[in-house]
CSV table of C-alpha atoms in Angstrom, one decimal:
chain,number,residue,atom,x,y,z
A,1177,UNK,CA,31.7,-20.6,21.7
A,1178,UNK,CA,31.2,-16.9,21.2
A,1179,UNK,CA,28.2,-16.0,19.0
A,1180,UNK,CA,27.2,-12.7,17.4
A,1181,UNK,CA,24.8,-10.9,19.6
A,1182,UNK,CA,23.1,-7.5,19.1
A,1183,UNK,CA,22.7,-5.5,22.2
A,1184,UNK,CA,20.8,-2.2,22.0
A,1185,UNK,CA,21.7,0.4,24.6
A,1186,UNK,CA,19.2,3.0,25.7
A,1187,UNK,CA,20.2,6.6,26.4
A,1188,UNK,CA,18.3,9.8,27.3
A,1189,UNK,CA,17.3,11.9,24.3
A,1190,UNK,CA,20.6,13.3,23.0
A,1191,UNK,CA,20.9,16.9,21.6
A,1192,UNK,CA,23.4,19.2,20.1
A,1193,UNK,CA,24.7,19.8,23.7
A,1194,UNK,CA,26.0,16.2,23.8
A,1195,UNK,CA,29.2,14.7,22.4
A,1196,UNK,CA,28.3,11.3,20.9
A,1197,UNK,CA,31.5,9.6,22.0
A,1198,UNK,CA,31.1,10.9,25.5
A,1199,UNK,CA,27.5,9.6,25.6
A,1200,UNK,CA,28.5,6.1,24.3
A,1201,UNK,CA,31.2,6.0,27.0
A,1202,UNK,CA,28.6,7.1,29.6
A,1203,UNK,CA,25.9,4.6,28.7
A,1204,UNK,CA,27.6,1.6,27.1
A,1205,UNK,CA,31.2,1.5,28.2
A,1206,UNK,CA,30.7,-1.3,30.7
A,1207,UNK,CA,29.1,-3.5,28.1
A,1208,UNK,CA,31.7,-3.0,25.4
A,1209,UNK,CA,34.6,-5.6,25.0
A,1210,UNK,CA,37.6,-5.8,22.8
A,1211,UNK,CA,35.9,-8.1,20.3
A,1212,UNK,CA,32.8,-5.9,19.9
A,1213,UNK,CA,31.8,-3.4,17.3
A,1214,UNK,CA,29.8,-0.4,18.4
A,1215,UNK,CA,27.2,0.9,16.0
A,1216,UNK,CA,25.4,4.2,16.4
A,1217,UNK,CA,22.4,5.6,14.6
A,1218,UNK,CA,23.4,8.2,12.0
A,1219,UNK,CA,20.5,10.5,12.8
A,1220,UNK,CA,21.5,10.7,16.4
A,1221,UNK,CA,25.1,11.4,15.4
A,1222,UNK,CA,23.8,14.2,13.2
A,1223,UNK,CA,21.6,15.6,16.0
A,1224,UNK,CA,24.6,15.8,18.3
A,1225,UNK,CA,26.4,17.6,15.5
A,1226,UNK,CA,23.6,20.2,15.4
A,1227,UNK,CA,22.7,19.1,11.8
A,1228,UNK,CA,19.0,19.8,12.4
A,1229,UNK,CA,16.8,22.4,10.7
A,1230,UNK,CA,13.2,23.6,11.1
A,1231,UNK,CA,11.1,23.8,8.0
A,1232,UNK,CA,10.3,27.4,9.1
A,1233,UNK,CA,14.0,28.3,8.7
A,1234,UNK,CA,14.3,27.3,5.0
A,1235,UNK,CA,14.1,29.7,2.1
A,1236,UNK,CA,12.5,27.5,-0.5
A,1237,UNK,CA,13.4,28.1,-4.1
A,1238,UNK,CA,11.1,27.6,-7.1
A,1239,UNK,CA,13.1,24.6,-8.3
A,1240,UNK,CA,12.7,22.7,-5.0
A,1241,UNK,CA,8.9,23.2,-5.2
A,1242,UNK,CA,8.9,21.6,-8.7
A,1243,UNK,CA,11.4,18.8,-8.2
A,1244,UNK,CA,9.9,17.5,-4.9
A,1245,UNK,CA,6.8,16.7,-7.0
A,1246,UNK,CA,8.7,14.0,-8.9
A,1247,UNK,CA,9.8,12.1,-5.8
A,1248,UNK,CA,7.4,9.4,-4.5
A,1249,UNK,CA,5.6,10.7,-1.5
A,1250,UNK,CA,7.0,8.2,1.0
A,1251,UNK,CA,10.5,9.7,0.5
A,1252,UNK,CA,12.0,12.4,2.6
A,1253,UNK,CA,12.7,14.5,-0.6
A,1254,UNK,CA,9.1,14.6,-1.5
A,1255,UNK,CA,8.5,17.6,0.7
A,1256,UNK,CA,9.7,21.0,-0.4
A,1257,UNK,CA,11.9,21.2,2.7
A,1258,UNK,CA,13.5,17.8,2.1
A,1259,UNK,CA,14.3,18.8,-1.4
A,1260,UNK,CA,15.5,22.3,-0.4
A,1261,UNK,CA,17.8,20.8,2.2
A,1262,UNK,CA,19.3,18.6,-0.4
A,1263,UNK,CA,19.8,21.6,-2.7
A,1264,UNK,CA,21.4,23.5,0.1
A,1265,UNK,CA,23.8,20.7,0.9
A,1266,UNK,CA,24.7,19.5,-2.6
A,1267,UNK,CA,23.8,22.4,-4.9
A,1268,UNK,CA,20.6,22.9,-6.8
A,1269,UNK,CA,22.0,22.4,-10.3
A,1270,UNK,CA,23.6,19.1,-9.2
A,1271,UNK,CA,20.2,18.0,-7.9
A,1272,UNK,CA,18.5,19.1,-11.1
A,1273,UNK,CA,21.0,17.3,-13.2
A,1274,UNK,CA,20.6,14.1,-11.1
A,1275,UNK,CA,16.8,14.3,-11.4
A,1276,UNK,CA,16.9,14.6,-15.2
A,1277,UNK,CA,19.4,11.8,-15.6
A,1278,UNK,CA,17.5,9.7,-12.9
A,1279,UNK,CA,14.2,10.1,-14.9
A,1280,UNK,CA,15.8,9.0,-18.1
A,1281,UNK,CA,17.4,6.1,-16.2
A,1282,UNK,CA,14.1,5.1,-14.8
A,1283,UNK,CA,12.5,5.1,-18.2
A,1284,UNK,CA,15.1,2.4,-19.3
A,1285,UNK,CA,14.5,0.5,-16.1
A,1286,UNK,CA,17.4,1.5,-13.9
A,1287,UNK,CA,16.3,2.7,-10.4
A,1288,UNK,CA,18.3,4.7,-7.9
A,1289,UNK,CA,20.4,6.8,-10.3
A,1290,UNK,CA,19.1,10.0,-8.8
A,1291,UNK,CA,20.3,9.0,-5.4
A,1292,UNK,CA,23.7,8.0,-6.8
A,1293,UNK,CA,24.2,11.3,-8.6
A,1294,UNK,CA,22.5,13.8,-6.1
A,1295,UNK,CA,25.1,13.4,-3.4
A,1296,UNK,CA,25.4,11.5,-0.1
A,1297,UNK,CA,22.9,13.8,1.6
A,1298,UNK,CA,20.1,12.5,-0.7
A,1299,UNK,CA,19.8,9.2,1.0
A,1300,UNK,CA,20.4,10.5,4.6
A,1301,UNK,CA,18.1,13.4,5.1
A,1302,UNK,CA,15.2,12.6,7.4
A,1303,UNK,CA,12.1,14.7,6.8
A,1304,UNK,CA,9.8,15.9,9.7
A,1305,UNK,CA,8.4,12.9,11.6
A,1306,UNK,CA,11.6,11.0,10.8
A,1307,UNK,CA,12.9,11.3,14.4
A,1308,UNK,CA,11.4,11.3,17.9
A,1309,UNK,CA,10.3,14.3,19.8
A,1310,UNK,CA,11.7,17.0,20.2
A,1311,UNK,CA,13.2,16.6,16.7
A,1312,UNK,CA,10.0,15.3,15.0
A,1313,UNK,CA,9.3,18.8,13.7
A,1314,UNK,CA,12.7,19.2,12.2
A,1315,UNK,CA,14.7,17.8,9.2
A,1316,UNK,CA,17.8,16.0,10.2
A,1317,UNK,CA,20.7,15.9,7.8
A,1318,UNK,CA,23.2,13.2,7.5
A,1319,UNK,CA,26.2,13.3,9.9
A,1320,UNK,CA,29.5,14.9,9.1
A,1321,UNK,CA,32.8,13.0,9.1
A,1322,UNK,CA,31.1,9.7,10.0
A,1323,UNK,CA,34.4,7.7,9.5
A,1324,UNK,CA,36.2,10.0,11.9
A,1325,UNK,CA,33.4,9.6,14.5
A,1326,UNK,CA,33.7,5.9,14.1
A,1327,UNK,CA,37.5,6.0,14.6
A,1328,UNK,CA,37.1,8.2,17.7
A,1329,UNK,CA,34.6,5.7,19.2
A,1330,UNK,CA,36.9,2.8,18.6
A,1331,UNK,CA,39.9,4.7,20.1
A,1332,UNK,CA,38.1,5.9,23.2
A,1333,UNK,CA,36.1,2.7,23.9
A,1334,UNK,CA,38.9,0.2,23.0
A,1335,UNK,CA,36.6,-1.9,21.0
A,1336,UNK,CA,37.3,-3.9,17.8
A,1337,UNK,CA,35.6,-1.3,15.6
A,1338,UNK,CA,32.8,1.2,15.3
A,1339,UNK,CA,30.3,2.2,12.7
A,1340,UNK,CA,27.7,4.9,12.0
A,1341,UNK,CA,24.6,3.3,10.4
A,1342,UNK,CA,21.3,4.3,8.9
A,1343,UNK,CA,18.9,1.5,9.4
A,1344,UNK,CA,15.1,1.4,9.1
A,1345,UNK,CA,12.2,-1.0,9.4
A,1346,UNK,CA,12.0,-1.3,5.7
A,1347,UNK,CA,14.9,-3.7,5.6
A,1348,UNK,CA,17.3,-0.9,4.5
A,1349,UNK,CA,20.6,-0.7,6.2
A,1350,UNK,CA,23.5,1.6,5.1
A,1351,UNK,CA,26.7,2.0,7.0
A,1352,UNK,CA,27.6,5.7,6.6
A,1353,UNK,CA,30.9,5.5,8.3
A,1354,UNK,CA,33.1,2.8,9.8
A,1355,UNK,CA,36.5,2.5,11.5
A,1356,UNK,CA,39.3,1.0,9.4
A,1357,UNK,CA,39.2,-2.8,8.9
A,1358,UNK,CA,35.5,-3.2,9.0
A,1359,UNK,CA,33.4,-4.3,6.0
A,1360,UNK,CA,30.4,-1.9,5.7
A,1361,UNK,CA,28.4,-4.3,3.7
A,1362,UNK,CA,28.9,-7.1,6.2
A,1363,UNK,CA,27.9,-4.7,9.1
A,1364,UNK,CA,24.8,-3.5,7.1
A,1365,UNK,CA,23.8,-7.1,6.7
A,1366,UNK,CA,24.1,-7.7,10.5
A,1367,UNK,CA,22.0,-4.6,11.2
A,1368,UNK,CA,19.4,-5.2,8.6
A,1369,UNK,CA,16.6,-6.1,11.1
A,1370,UNK,CA,17.0,-2.7,12.7
A,1371,UNK,CA,18.1,-3.5,16.3
A,1372,UNK,CA,17.9,0.2,17.0
A,1373,UNK,CA,14.1,-0.2,16.9
A,1374,UNK,CA,11.5,2.3,15.7
A,1375,UNK,CA,12.5,5.0,18.1
A,1376,UNK,CA,16.2,4.9,17.4
A,1377,UNK,CA,16.8,8.0,19.5
A,1378,UNK,CA,15.9,5.9,22.6
A,1379,UNK,CA,18.4,3.2,21.7
A,1380,UNK,CA,20.9,4.9,19.5
A,1381,UNK,CA,23.7,2.5,20.3
A,1382,UNK,CA,23.8,-1.2,19.3
A,1383,UNK,CA,26.8,-3.2,20.4
A,1384,UNK,CA,27.6,-6.1,18.1
A,1385,UNK,CA,29.0,-8.5,20.6
A,1386,UNK,CA,31.8,-10.9,19.7
A,1387,UNK,CA,32.2,-9.6,16.2
A,1388,UNK,CA,35.9,-10.1,16.1
A,1389,UNK,CA,35.8,-13.6,17.7
A,1390,UNK,CA,33.2,-14.7,15.1
A,1391,UNK,CA,35.2,-13.2,12.3
A,1392,UNK,CA,38.4,-15.0,13.5
A,1393,UNK,CA,36.6,-18.3,13.7
A,1394,UNK,CA,35.2,-17.9,10.3
A,1395,UNK,CA,38.6,-17.1,8.9
A,1396,UNK,CA,40.1,-20.2,10.6
A,1397,UNK,CA,37.4,-22.4,9.2
A,1398,UNK,CA,38.0,-21.0,5.7
A,1399,UNK,CA,41.8,-21.5,6.0
A,1400,UNK,CA,41.3,-25.1,7.2
A,1401,UNK,CA,39.2,-25.8,4.1
B,959,UNK,CA,16.2,31.6,-35.9
B,960,UNK,CA,14.3,28.4,-36.4
B,961,UNK,CA,16.3,26.7,-33.7
B,962,UNK,CA,15.6,29.4,-31.2
B,963,UNK,CA,11.8,29.2,-32.0
B,964,UNK,CA,12.0,25.4,-31.6
B,965,UNK,CA,13.8,25.7,-28.2
B,966,UNK,CA,11.2,28.2,-27.0
B,967,UNK,CA,8.3,26.0,-28.1
B,968,UNK,CA,9.8,22.9,-26.5
B,969,UNK,CA,10.4,24.8,-23.3
B,970,UNK,CA,6.8,26.0,-23.3
B,971,UNK,CA,5.5,22.5,-23.9
B,972,UNK,CA,7.7,21.2,-21.1
B,973,UNK,CA,6.5,23.9,-18.7
B,974,UNK,CA,2.9,23.2,-19.5
B,975,UNK,CA,3.4,19.5,-19.0
B,976,UNK,CA,5.0,20.0,-15.6
B,977,UNK,CA,2.3,22.3,-14.6
B,978,UNK,CA,-0.4,19.8,-15.7
B,979,UNK,CA,1.5,17.0,-13.8
B,980,UNK,CA,1.5,19.1,-10.6
B,981,UNK,CA,-2.1,20.2,-11.0
B,982,UNK,CA,-3.2,16.6,-11.5
B,983,UNK,CA,-1.0,15.4,-8.6
B,984,UNK,CA,-2.7,17.8,-6.1
B,985,UNK,CA,-1.8,18.0,-2.5
B,986,UNK,CA,-2.9,17.1,1.0
B,987,UNK,CA,-6.1,18.8,2.2
B,988,UNK,CA,-6.9,18.6,5.9
B,989,UNK,CA,-10.2,19.3,7.6
B,990,UNK,CA,-10.9,19.2,11.3
B,991,UNK,CA,-14.6,18.3,11.5
B,992,UNK,CA,-15.5,20.6,14.4
B,993,UNK,CA,-19.2,20.5,13.5
B,994,UNK,CA,-19.3,16.8,14.1
B,995,UNK,CA,-17.3,16.7,17.3
B,996,UNK,CA,-18.6,14.9,20.3
B,997,UNK,CA,-20.2,16.7,23.2
B,998,UNK,CA,-17.9,17.8,26.0
B,999,UNK,CA,-18.1,15.6,29.1
B,1000,UNK,CA,-16.7,16.0,32.5
B,1001,UNK,CA,-13.7,13.7,33.0
B,1002,UNK,CA,-12.4,14.9,36.3
B,1003,UNK,CA,-13.5,17.3,39.0
B,1004,UNK,CA,-12.3,18.7,42.3
B,1005,UNK,CA,-13.6,21.4,44.4
B,1006,UNK,CA,-11.6,24.0,42.5
B,1007,UNK,CA,-11.3,22.4,39.0
B,1008,UNK,CA,-13.4,20.8,36.4
B,1009,UNK,CA,-11.9,19.1,33.4
B,1010,UNK,CA,-13.9,18.4,30.2
B,1011,UNK,CA,-13.0,16.6,27.0
B,1012,UNK,CA,-14.4,16.0,23.6
B,1013,UNK,CA,-13.3,14.2,20.4
B,1014,UNK,CA,-12.8,15.9,17.0
B,1015,UNK,CA,-12.3,13.9,13.9
B,1016,UNK,CA,-10.0,15.1,11.1
B,1017,UNK,CA,-9.4,13.8,7.6
B,1018,UNK,CA,-6.9,14.3,4.9
B,1019,UNK,CA,-9.3,14.6,1.9
B,1020,UNK,CA,-6.5,15.6,-0.5
B,1021,UNK,CA,-4.7,13.5,-3.1
B,1022,UNK,CA,-1.3,13.4,-1.3
B,1023,UNK,CA,-0.1,12.4,2.1
B,1024,UNK,CA,0.4,15.2,4.5
B,1025,UNK,CA,2.0,15.9,7.8
B,1026,UNK,CA,0.4,17.6,10.8
B,1027,UNK,CA,3.5,19.1,12.2
B,1028,UNK,CA,1.8,20.7,15.2
B,1029,UNK,CA,-1.7,21.2,16.5
B,1030,UNK,CA,-3.1,22.8,19.6
B,1031,UNK,CA,-6.3,24.3,21.0
B,1032,UNK,CA,-6.5,28.0,21.6
B,1033,UNK,CA,-9.3,28.8,24.0
B,1034,UNK,CA,-10.7,32.3,24.0
B,1035,UNK,CA,-12.2,33.5,27.3
B,1036,UNK,CA,-11.0,37.0,28.0
B,1037,UNK,CA,-11.4,38.3,31.6
B,1038,UNK,CA,-13.5,41.2,30.3
B,1039,UNK,CA,-16.1,38.6,29.5
B,1040,UNK,CA,-15.7,36.2,32.4
B,1041,UNK,CA,-13.2,36.6,35.2
B,1042,UNK,CA,-14.0,33.8,37.6
B,1043,UNK,CA,-12.0,30.9,36.1
B,1044,UNK,CA,-8.6,30.2,34.7
B,1045,UNK,CA,-8.6,28.0,31.6
B,1046,UNK,CA,-6.1,25.5,30.3
B,1047,UNK,CA,-6.5,23.4,27.2
B,1048,UNK,CA,-4.6,20.7,25.5
B,1049,UNK,CA,-5.0,18.4,22.6
B,1050,UNK,CA,-3.7,14.9,21.8
B,1051,UNK,CA,-4.1,12.2,19.2
B,1052,UNK,CA,-6.5,9.6,20.3
B,1053,UNK,CA,-4.0,7.0,19.1
B,1054,UNK,CA,-1.1,8.6,20.9
B,1055,UNK,CA,-2.2,9.7,24.3
B,1056,UNK,CA,0.1,12.0,26.2
B,1057,UNK,CA,-0.5,14.7,28.8
B,1058,UNK,CA,2.4,17.1,28.1
B,1059,UNK,CA,0.5,19.2,25.6
B,1060,UNK,CA,3.2,18.2,23.0
B,1061,UNK,CA,1.8,17.2,19.6
B,1062,UNK,CA,4.1,14.8,17.9
B,1063,UNK,CA,4.2,15.4,14.2
B,1064,UNK,CA,2.3,12.7,12.3
B,1065,UNK,CA,2.0,11.7,8.6
B,1066,UNK,CA,-1.6,11.2,7.6
B,1067,UNK,CA,-1.9,9.3,4.3
B,1068,UNK,CA,-4.3,10.6,1.7
B,1069,UNK,CA,-7.9,9.6,2.3
B,1070,UNK,CA,-7.4,8.7,5.9
B,1071,UNK,CA,-7.7,10.6,9.1
B,1072,UNK,CA,-7.9,10.3,12.8
B,1073,UNK,CA,-9.3,11.8,16.0
B,1074,UNK,CA,-7.9,14.3,18.5
B,1075,UNK,CA,-9.0,14.6,22.1
B,1076,UNK,CA,-9.5,18.2,23.3
B,1077,UNK,CA,-9.2,18.6,27.0
B,1078,UNK,CA,-10.2,21.8,28.8
B,1079,UNK,CA,-9.7,22.5,32.5
B,1080,UNK,CA,-11.5,25.3,34.4
B,1081,UNK,CA,-10.0,26.4,37.7
B,1082,UNK,CA,-12.0,28.6,39.9
B,1083,UNK,CA,-10.1,31.8,40.9
B,1084,UNK,CA,-12.0,32.0,44.1
B,1085,UNK,CA,-14.6,29.8,45.7
B,1086,UNK,CA,-15.5,26.5,44.0
B,1087,UNK,CA,-15.7,25.5,40.4
B,1088,UNK,CA,-19.4,24.5,40.6
B,1089,UNK,CA,-20.5,28.0,41.5
B,1090,UNK,CA,-18.1,29.6,39.0
B,1091,UNK,CA,-19.4,27.5,36.1
B,1092,UNK,CA,-23.0,28.1,37.3
B,1093,UNK,CA,-22.2,31.8,37.0
B,1094,UNK,CA,-20.8,31.2,33.5
B,1095,UNK,CA,-24.0,29.6,32.6
B,1096,UNK,CA,-26.2,32.3,34.2
B,1097,UNK,CA,-24.2,35.0,32.2
B,1098,UNK,CA,-24.6,32.9,29.0
B,1099,UNK,CA,-20.9,32.9,28.2
B,1100,UNK,CA,-19.8,30.6,25.4
B,1101,UNK,CA,-16.1,29.9,24.9
B,1102,UNK,CA,-14.7,29.6,21.4
B,1103,UNK,CA,-11.8,27.2,20.9
B,1104,UNK,CA,-9.7,27.4,17.8
B,1105,UNK,CA,-8.0,24.2,16.8
B,1106,UNK,CA,-4.8,25.5,15.3
B,1107,UNK,CA,-2.9,23.1,13.1
B,1108,UNK,CA,0.3,23.4,11.0
B,1109,UNK,CA,0.5,21.3,7.9
B,1110,UNK,CA,3.4,20.5,5.6
B,1111,UNK,CA,2.9,18.5,2.4
B,1112,UNK,CA,4.0,19.0,-1.1
B,1113,UNK,CA,3.7,22.7,-0.7
B,1114,UNK,CA,5.3,24.9,2.0
B,1115,UNK,CA,3.9,24.7,5.5
B,1116,UNK,CA,0.8,26.7,6.5
B,1117,UNK,CA,-1.3,27.2,9.6
B,1118,UNK,CA,-5.0,26.8,9.6
B,1119,UNK,CA,-7.6,27.3,12.3
B,1120,UNK,CA,-10.9,25.5,12.8
B,1121,UNK,CA,-13.2,27.0,15.4
B,1122,UNK,CA,-15.6,25.2,17.7
B,1123,UNK,CA,-17.7,26.7,20.4
B,1124,UNK,CA,-17.8,25.2,23.9
B,1125,UNK,CA,-21.2,26.6,24.9
B,1126,UNK,CA,-22.3,27.3,28.5
B,1127,UNK,CA,-25.3,25.0,27.8
B,1128,UNK,CA,-23.0,22.2,27.0
B,1129,UNK,CA,-20.9,22.9,30.1
B,1130,UNK,CA,-24.0,22.9,32.2
B,1131,UNK,CA,-25.3,19.7,30.7
B,1132,UNK,CA,-21.9,18.0,31.3
B,1133,UNK,CA,-21.9,19.2,35.0
B,1134,UNK,CA,-25.5,18.0,35.4
B,1135,UNK,CA,-24.7,14.7,33.9
B,1136,UNK,CA,-22.0,14.5,36.6
B,1137,UNK,CA,-24.6,15.5,39.1
B,1138,UNK,CA,-22.8,18.6,40.3
B,1139,UNK,CA,-24.6,21.5,38.6
B,1140,UNK,CA,-27.7,23.2,39.7
B,1141,UNK,CA,-30.6,22.1,37.6
B,1142,UNK,CA,-32.7,24.6,35.7
B,1143,UNK,CA,-36.1,25.2,37.1
């Protein structure tokens, strides 16, 4: 009986000279079957899209210098460059508004409001050290058109589905984009133990083997009940 | 008019509160303790080359976590001063050894630190390295090495330098310990 299996696939370090779908085809095609879901690390998708910036290239505004001070220091937005990158992507007044509302929300015990209001980039930006060399000295933005990338992977590889995921060792998994028919929350749950590993640039692809078979079996069991 | 004055007063109070918050929060503050470094020792030697290394501790004595984005040694031995050797130097974290002279950016939590290993290789331009370094000693040539490090924390990135001196006495002592230098009379 087919069981879910997570199979990480190693690649060389990918850069903006690479096409992520071409690379998945090159390194993982032979391991991918019609019942499988291909997941790929969002930071690597972003890197292949050239969504990388050096701190030295930012023009930091006064507001970024102030607002970063109110983010706990483990977060990517706690540096002036993380905050500035968010302001560049989402607009500084939106970020200010989100910060003020987020602070009031926190006072009444509701966490995460800032990240809900500040735009999708807020949760996806990786500050320096967030990725492996040679990108460890850069900020990496979230990927563009993650759903479209997932659809393209599915179409090219003939798999059951594909997803772009942001997973870390702190038991945080977020599916940023997925092909149609996949449940992002279910995928996030499957990936929660970070099968990409610490150095997700080395193994940026994880094949979720037998996903469709297991899903069909579960549905059959439910329908029998 | 009263409303305007009230708004201005509230704005001033808020600005002062934010300024006090930031001042109290502080920032990372790195120090490479070059004065407490270990003595250079010879770690490899051939007829033409001699490689030395030492360890330098660093600490983030600030109140915030900070990131060392890049760090490298800059040796200063101009040919006008001594023209018998070529010098190469590199630096790596003691906890993340690598030989490619690439310094991987690392977060250093507040109140903690680490150690870097500075490696210096002398290559004799002509003849052997033993004679070249003996001449360096005879001419009493010391070589400054700047540890150049780029920091990013709560404030924008900056570059600092910490200077240490690799003295000819130290080089001679290391070569003697290795048994390859001429002893002083």
